[in-house]
XYZ file of C-alpha atoms in Angstrom:
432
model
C 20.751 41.514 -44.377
C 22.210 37.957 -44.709
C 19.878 34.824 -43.512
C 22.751 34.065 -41.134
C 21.783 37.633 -39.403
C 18.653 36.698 -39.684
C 18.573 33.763 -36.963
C 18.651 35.444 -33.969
C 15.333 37.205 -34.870
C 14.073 33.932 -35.606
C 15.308 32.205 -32.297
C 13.453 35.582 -30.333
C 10.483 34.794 -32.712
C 9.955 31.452 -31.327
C 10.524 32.322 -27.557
C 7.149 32.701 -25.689
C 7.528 36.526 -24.496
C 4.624 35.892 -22.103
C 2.874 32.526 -20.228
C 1.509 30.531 -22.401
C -2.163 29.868 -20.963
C -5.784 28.728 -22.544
C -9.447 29.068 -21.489
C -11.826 26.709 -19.916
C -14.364 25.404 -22.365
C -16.937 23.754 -21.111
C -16.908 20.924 -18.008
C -18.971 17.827 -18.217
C -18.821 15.278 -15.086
C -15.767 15.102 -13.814
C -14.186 15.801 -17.059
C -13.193 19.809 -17.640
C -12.220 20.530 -21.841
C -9.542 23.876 -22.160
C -8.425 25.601 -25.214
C -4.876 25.810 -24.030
C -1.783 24.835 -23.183
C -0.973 22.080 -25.322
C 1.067 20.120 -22.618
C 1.669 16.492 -22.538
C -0.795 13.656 -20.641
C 0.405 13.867 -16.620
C 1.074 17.754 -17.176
C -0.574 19.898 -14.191
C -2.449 22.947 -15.060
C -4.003 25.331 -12.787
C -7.922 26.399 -13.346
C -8.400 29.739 -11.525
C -5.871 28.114 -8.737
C -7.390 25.075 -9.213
C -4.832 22.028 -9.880
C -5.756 20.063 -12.266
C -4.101 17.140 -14.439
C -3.686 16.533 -17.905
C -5.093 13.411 -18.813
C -5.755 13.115 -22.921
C -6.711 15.523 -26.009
C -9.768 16.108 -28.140
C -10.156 17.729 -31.302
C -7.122 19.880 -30.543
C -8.438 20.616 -26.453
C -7.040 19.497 -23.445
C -9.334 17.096 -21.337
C -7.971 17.677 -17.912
C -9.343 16.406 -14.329
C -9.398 18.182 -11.250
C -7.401 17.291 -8.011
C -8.749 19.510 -6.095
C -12.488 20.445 -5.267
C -13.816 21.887 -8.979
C -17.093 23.721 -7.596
C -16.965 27.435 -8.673
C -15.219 27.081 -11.801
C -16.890 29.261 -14.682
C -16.589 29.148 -18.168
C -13.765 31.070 -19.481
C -11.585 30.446 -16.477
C -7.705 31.076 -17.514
C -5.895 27.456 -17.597
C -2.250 27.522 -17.161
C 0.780 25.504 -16.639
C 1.424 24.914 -12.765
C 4.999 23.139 -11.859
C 4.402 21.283 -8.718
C 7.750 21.451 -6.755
C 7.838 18.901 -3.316
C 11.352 19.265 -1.760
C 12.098 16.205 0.325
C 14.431 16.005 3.222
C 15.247 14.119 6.571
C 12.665 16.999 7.875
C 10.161 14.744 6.257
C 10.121 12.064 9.193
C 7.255 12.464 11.833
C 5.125 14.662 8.774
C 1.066 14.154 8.057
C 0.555 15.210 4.356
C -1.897 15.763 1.692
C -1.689 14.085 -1.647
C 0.320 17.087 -3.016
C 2.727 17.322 -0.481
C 0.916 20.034 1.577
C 1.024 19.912 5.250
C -1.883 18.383 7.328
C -0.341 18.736 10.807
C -0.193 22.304 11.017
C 3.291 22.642 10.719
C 5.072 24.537 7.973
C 7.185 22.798 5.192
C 11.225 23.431 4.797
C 12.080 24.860 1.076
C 15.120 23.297 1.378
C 15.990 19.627 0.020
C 16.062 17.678 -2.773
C 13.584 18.019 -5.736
C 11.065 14.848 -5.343
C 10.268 13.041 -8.659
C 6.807 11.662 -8.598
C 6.540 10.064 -11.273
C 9.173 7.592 -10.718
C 10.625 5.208 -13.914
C 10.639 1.582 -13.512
C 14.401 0.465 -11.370
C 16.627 -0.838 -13.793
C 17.020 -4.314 -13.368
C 20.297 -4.380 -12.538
C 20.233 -2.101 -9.564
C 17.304 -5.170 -8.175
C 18.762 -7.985 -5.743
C 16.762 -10.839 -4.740
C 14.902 -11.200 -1.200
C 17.071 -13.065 1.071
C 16.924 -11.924 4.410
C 14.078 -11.450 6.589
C 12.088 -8.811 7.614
C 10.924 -8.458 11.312
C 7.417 -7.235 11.424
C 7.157 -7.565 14.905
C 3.909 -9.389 14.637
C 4.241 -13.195 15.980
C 1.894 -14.719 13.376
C 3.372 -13.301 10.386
C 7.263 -13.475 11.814
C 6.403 -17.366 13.064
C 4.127 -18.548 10.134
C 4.031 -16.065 7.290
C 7.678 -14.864 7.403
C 8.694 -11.603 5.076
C 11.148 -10.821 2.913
C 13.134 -7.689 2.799
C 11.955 -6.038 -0.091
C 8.888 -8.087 -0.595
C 5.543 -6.774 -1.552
C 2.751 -8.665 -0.256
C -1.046 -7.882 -0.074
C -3.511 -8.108 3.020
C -6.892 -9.125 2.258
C -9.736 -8.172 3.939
C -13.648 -7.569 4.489
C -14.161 -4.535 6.552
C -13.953 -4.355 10.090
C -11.330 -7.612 10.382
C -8.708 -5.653 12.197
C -6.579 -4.195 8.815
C -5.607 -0.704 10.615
C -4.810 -2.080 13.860
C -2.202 -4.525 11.950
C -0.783 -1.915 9.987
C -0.415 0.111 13.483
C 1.245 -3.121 15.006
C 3.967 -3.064 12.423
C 4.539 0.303 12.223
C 5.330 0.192 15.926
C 7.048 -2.894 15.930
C 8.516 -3.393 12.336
C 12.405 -3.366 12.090
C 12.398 -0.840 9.766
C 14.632 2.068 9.402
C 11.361 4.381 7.772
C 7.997 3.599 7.382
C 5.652 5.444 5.121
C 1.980 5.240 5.583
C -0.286 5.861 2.968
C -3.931 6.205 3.977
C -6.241 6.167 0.415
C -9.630 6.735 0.138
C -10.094 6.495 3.697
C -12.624 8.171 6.098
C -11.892 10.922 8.291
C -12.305 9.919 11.180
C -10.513 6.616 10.894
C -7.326 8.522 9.517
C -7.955 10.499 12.773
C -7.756 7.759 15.327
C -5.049 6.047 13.600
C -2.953 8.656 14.140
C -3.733 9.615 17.267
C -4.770 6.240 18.828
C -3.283 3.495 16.582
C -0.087 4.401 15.771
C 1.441 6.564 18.334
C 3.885 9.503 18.851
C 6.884 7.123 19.251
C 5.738 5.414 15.558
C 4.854 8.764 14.154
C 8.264 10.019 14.860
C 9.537 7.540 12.224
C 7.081 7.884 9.969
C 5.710 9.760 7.298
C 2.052 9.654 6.699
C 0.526 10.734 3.467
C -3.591 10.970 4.151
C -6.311 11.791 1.136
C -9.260 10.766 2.335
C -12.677 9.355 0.654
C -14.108 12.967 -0.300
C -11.203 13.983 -2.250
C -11.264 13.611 -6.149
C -9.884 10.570 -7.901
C -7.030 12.390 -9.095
C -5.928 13.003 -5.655
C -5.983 9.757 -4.175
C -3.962 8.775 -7.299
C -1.434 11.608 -6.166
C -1.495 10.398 -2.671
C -0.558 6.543 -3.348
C 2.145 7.882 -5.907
C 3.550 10.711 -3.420
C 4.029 7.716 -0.904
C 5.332 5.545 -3.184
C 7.735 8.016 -4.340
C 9.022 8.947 -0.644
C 9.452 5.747 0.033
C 11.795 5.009 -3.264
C 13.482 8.182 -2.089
C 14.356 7.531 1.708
C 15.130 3.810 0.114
C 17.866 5.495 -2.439
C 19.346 7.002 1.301
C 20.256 3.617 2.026
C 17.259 2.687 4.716
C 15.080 -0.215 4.675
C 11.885 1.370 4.594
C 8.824 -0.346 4.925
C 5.580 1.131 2.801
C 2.335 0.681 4.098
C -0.687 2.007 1.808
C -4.844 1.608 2.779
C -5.764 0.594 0.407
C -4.496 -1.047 -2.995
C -8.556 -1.067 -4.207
C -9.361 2.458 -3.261
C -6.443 2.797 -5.798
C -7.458 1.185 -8.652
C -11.528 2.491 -8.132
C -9.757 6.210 -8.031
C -7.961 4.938 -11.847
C -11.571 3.518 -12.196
C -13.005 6.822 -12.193
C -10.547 9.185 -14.094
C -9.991 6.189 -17.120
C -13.938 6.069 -17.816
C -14.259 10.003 -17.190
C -11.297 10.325 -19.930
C -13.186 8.508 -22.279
C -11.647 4.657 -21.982
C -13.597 1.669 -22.336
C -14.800 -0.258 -19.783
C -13.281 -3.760 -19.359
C -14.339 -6.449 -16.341
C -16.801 -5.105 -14.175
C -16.028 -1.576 -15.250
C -12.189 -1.241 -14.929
C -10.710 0.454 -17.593
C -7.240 -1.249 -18.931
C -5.480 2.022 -17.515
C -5.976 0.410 -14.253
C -4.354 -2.941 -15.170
C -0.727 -0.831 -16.021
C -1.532 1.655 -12.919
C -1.214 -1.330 -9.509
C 1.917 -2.784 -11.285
C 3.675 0.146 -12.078
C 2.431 1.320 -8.744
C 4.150 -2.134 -6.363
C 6.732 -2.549 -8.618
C 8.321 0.564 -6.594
C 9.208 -1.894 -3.713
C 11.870 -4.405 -3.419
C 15.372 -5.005 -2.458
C 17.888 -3.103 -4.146
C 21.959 -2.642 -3.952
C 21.122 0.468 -2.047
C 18.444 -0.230 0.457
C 14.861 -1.550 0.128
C 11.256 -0.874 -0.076
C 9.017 -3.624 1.805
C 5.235 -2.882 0.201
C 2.559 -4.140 2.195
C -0.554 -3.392 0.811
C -4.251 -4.111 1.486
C -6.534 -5.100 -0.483
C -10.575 -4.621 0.108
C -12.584 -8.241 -0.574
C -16.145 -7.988 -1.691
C -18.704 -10.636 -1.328
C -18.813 -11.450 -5.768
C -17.026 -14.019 -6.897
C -15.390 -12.218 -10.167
C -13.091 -9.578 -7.513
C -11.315 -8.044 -10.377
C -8.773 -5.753 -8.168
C -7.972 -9.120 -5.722
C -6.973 -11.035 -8.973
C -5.146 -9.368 -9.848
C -2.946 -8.269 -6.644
C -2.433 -11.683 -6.277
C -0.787 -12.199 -9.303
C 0.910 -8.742 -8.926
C 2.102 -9.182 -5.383
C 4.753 -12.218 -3.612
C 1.747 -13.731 -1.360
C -0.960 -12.455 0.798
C -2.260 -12.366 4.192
C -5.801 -13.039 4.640
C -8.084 -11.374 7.403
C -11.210 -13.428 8.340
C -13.578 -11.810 9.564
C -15.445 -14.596 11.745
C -12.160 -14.839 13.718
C -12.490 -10.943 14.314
C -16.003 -11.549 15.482
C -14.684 -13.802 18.172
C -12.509 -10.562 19.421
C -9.193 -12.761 17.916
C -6.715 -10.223 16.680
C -4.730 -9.918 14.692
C -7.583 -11.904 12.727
C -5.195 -13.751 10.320
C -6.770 -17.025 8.811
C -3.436 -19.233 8.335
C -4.320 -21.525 6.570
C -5.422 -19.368 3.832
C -2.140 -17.036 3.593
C 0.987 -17.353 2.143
C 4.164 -15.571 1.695
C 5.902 -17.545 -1.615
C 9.212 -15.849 -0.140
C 9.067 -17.913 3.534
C 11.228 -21.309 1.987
C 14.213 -18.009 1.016
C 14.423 -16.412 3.719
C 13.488 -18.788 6.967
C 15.623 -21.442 8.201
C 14.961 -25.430 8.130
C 13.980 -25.624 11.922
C 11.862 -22.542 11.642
C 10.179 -24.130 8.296
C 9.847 -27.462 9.905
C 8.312 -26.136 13.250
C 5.548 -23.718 10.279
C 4.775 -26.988 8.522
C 4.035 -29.043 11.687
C 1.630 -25.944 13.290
C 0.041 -25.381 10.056
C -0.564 -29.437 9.954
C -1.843 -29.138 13.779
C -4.070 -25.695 12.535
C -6.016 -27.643 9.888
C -6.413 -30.410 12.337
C -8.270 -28.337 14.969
C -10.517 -26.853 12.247
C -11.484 -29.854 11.035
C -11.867 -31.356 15.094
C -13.585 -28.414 15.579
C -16.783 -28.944 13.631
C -17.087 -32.188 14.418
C -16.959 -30.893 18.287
C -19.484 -28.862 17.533
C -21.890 -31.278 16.125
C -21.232 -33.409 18.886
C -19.494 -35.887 16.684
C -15.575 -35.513 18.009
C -14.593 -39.075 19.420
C -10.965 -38.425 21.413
C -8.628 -41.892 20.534
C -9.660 -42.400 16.679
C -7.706 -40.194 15.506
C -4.062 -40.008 17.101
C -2.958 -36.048 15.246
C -6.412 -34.599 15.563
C -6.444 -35.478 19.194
C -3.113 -33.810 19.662
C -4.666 -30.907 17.617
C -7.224 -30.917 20.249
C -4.685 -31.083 22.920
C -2.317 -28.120 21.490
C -5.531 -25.570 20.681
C -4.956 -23.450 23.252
C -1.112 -22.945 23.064
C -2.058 -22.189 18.898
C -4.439 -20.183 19.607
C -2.485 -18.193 21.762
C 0.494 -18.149 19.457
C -1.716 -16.491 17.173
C -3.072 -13.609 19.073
C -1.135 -10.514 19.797
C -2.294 -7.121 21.605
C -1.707 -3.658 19.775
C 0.915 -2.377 21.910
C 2.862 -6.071 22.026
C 6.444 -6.457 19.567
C 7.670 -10.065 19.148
C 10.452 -9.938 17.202
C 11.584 -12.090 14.584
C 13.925 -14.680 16.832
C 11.546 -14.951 19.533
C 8.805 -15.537 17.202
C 10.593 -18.486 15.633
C 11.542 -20.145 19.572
C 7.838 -19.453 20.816
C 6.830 -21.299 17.512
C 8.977 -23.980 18.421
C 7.648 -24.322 22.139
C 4.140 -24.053 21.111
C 4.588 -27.092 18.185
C 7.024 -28.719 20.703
C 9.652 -29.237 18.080
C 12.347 -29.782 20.213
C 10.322 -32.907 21.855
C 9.936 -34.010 18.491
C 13.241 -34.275 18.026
């Protein structure tokens, strides 16, 4: 027999005849070790139906992590690949899902629809246009004073309890967007609960898809959530909609990349973030933006902590185009949306706003710091109305600001009528 004859022996030789599978070897932490498959980092296995991801090797054995609850697992358990298959569709509007994809409203998933690719490449720059038209959010304070971009990716900052989830539900009832996604990370229960069902709304829901993995889930799953929303988003964005992306939160993110990085064996860097999670947020936002077929408009929150060294804050603000600020002593004084001003900015407003809308900003935000500073002396008894001509018209104005800058949960302002009721409130056209 000739070697040439030989060869299709040789191609049936190196054909698996059977699944290729290994064995679990032994779990420490959070970390689980297998024998088998030899599949690449980001791979998904299964572990006795378990799902589990692929994150790094070891003297020839798979370290993998589990997305789904790992109790039960024995040693020995049969590993094997597991293809994770999410077909997307204009059935996905109005849907509550997991971080894999798997229904949380009770209602059954179509098989029909395109293939959804998670793990999305960075858009080539080419197919990126630059953010030149506005984007209605249908919140006064941020249409008036903090205007968006189309395609912009901005951050809210926040302690707990300043009023985050009833802004998000705001926009997503009053946004002008085609599609919103909503991805709730990390969150509790019964918060996710009430949003849904008190925040947001059936007429909101409708357009909306909400991904949920909440605080009790493993890491891996809340990464999987913030990338499944992320990647719906890019996808309803490639149908040519302008879809705005709301995700709870950007921290909960990076602690979830916090846990799988140092259970994988990385270092740990400043105050115990491994450097997977400085390439995870970007690659993560970078998703958003205005493109030649539709856009992505990321707005993302970010939790604030009392140190001084807030490694996940630094570096959204350097990631994202501005950031809203949430005080929480204006929340205390039942002000909402609680959105300190003067400590927010959106470094797209000068593209995308007009001069009289930019001139009518400057002049409140003048008045704004004005009152703050009247106010403490007013407080301390120290205010003396005449000596100052501005701060006295600060004084004067307080009321009209302050109402300017409240908004209830079931109230839209759109863009345009923002920008007059600015105007009125400043009295720009007096001015003139």
């Amino acid at each position: 027999m000739s070697l040439l004859s030989l060869a299709p022996y040789a191609d049936a030789l190196r054909a698996p005849m059977f699944p290729v599978g290994g064995r679990l070897m032994r779990s420490v932490g959070l970390l689980l070790e297998a024998s088998g498959p030899m599949l690449p980092v980001g791979s998904l296995v299964s572990v006795d139906n378990v799902a589990a991801e692929v994150v790094g090797f070891r003297d020839g054995e798979l370290l993998l992590l589990a997305i789904e609850e790992a109790r039960g697992l024995k040693p020995g358990a049969r590993v094997k690949p597991l293809k994770l298959r999410f077909p997307v569709g204009p059935w996905i509007m109005g849907r509550i899902l997991d971080g894999l994809g798997r229904p949380l409203d009770g209602k059954p998933l179509s098989a029909l629809g395109e293939d959804l690719e998670w793990d999305l490449m960075p858009p080539a720059l080419d197919e990126r246009q630059p953010v030149e038209h506005p984007f209605d959010t249908g919140v006064r304070a941020i249409n008036g004073l903090l205007t968006l971009g189309r395609g912009q990716k901005i951050g809210i900052f926040s302690m707990p309890g300043a009023g985050k989830s009833t802004l998000f539900a705001m926009m997503a009832r009053a946004s002008a967007a085609d599609a919103i996604v909503i991805a709730l990370i990390g969150e509790r229960g019964r918060e996710a609960r009430e949003f849904i069902d008190e925040l947001l709304g059936n007429f909101a829901l409708e357009r909306s898809v909400v991904i949920v993995v909440t605080g009790d889930q493993p890491a891996p799953m809340r990464i999987k959530g913030a990338f499944l929303a992320t990647a719906v988003a890019s996808w309803l964005r490639r149908q040519g909609l302008d879809v705005l992306l709301l995700m709870d939160s950007l921290t909960r993110v990076a602690m979830a990349q916090r846990e799988v990085g140092l259970a994988s064996g990385e270092p740990p860097t400043n105050r115990g973030y491994p450097p997977s999670v400085y390439a995870l947020i970007p690659r993560l936002v970078e998703q958003a933006g205005q493109f030649r077929r539709g856009s992505v408009t990321g707005i993302y929150t970010v939790l604030l902590h009392e140190e001084e060294n807030d490694v996940v804050g630094e570096m959204a603000k350097g990631t994202l185009d501005g950031h809203i600020v949430l005080s929480s002593k204006i929340a205390r004084r039942g002000h909402y949306p609680a959105i300190d001003v003067l400590d927010s900015v959106s470094r797209v407003f000068n593209r995308v706003s007009e001069p009289a809308h930019a001139q009518a900003r400057s002049r409140f935000v003048d008045l704004y710091a004005r009152w703050r500073d009247a106010e403490e002396l007013i407080a301390f008894g120290q205010y003396t109305p005449g000596a100052d001509p501005r701060m006295d018209e600060a004084v004067t104005l307080h009321d009209r600001m302050d109402g300017f800058l409240r908004q209830r949960l079931t109230e839209g302002v759109s863009l345009p009528d923002s920008v007059n009721q600015l105007k009125e409130v400043v009295r720009l056209d007096e001015k003139q």
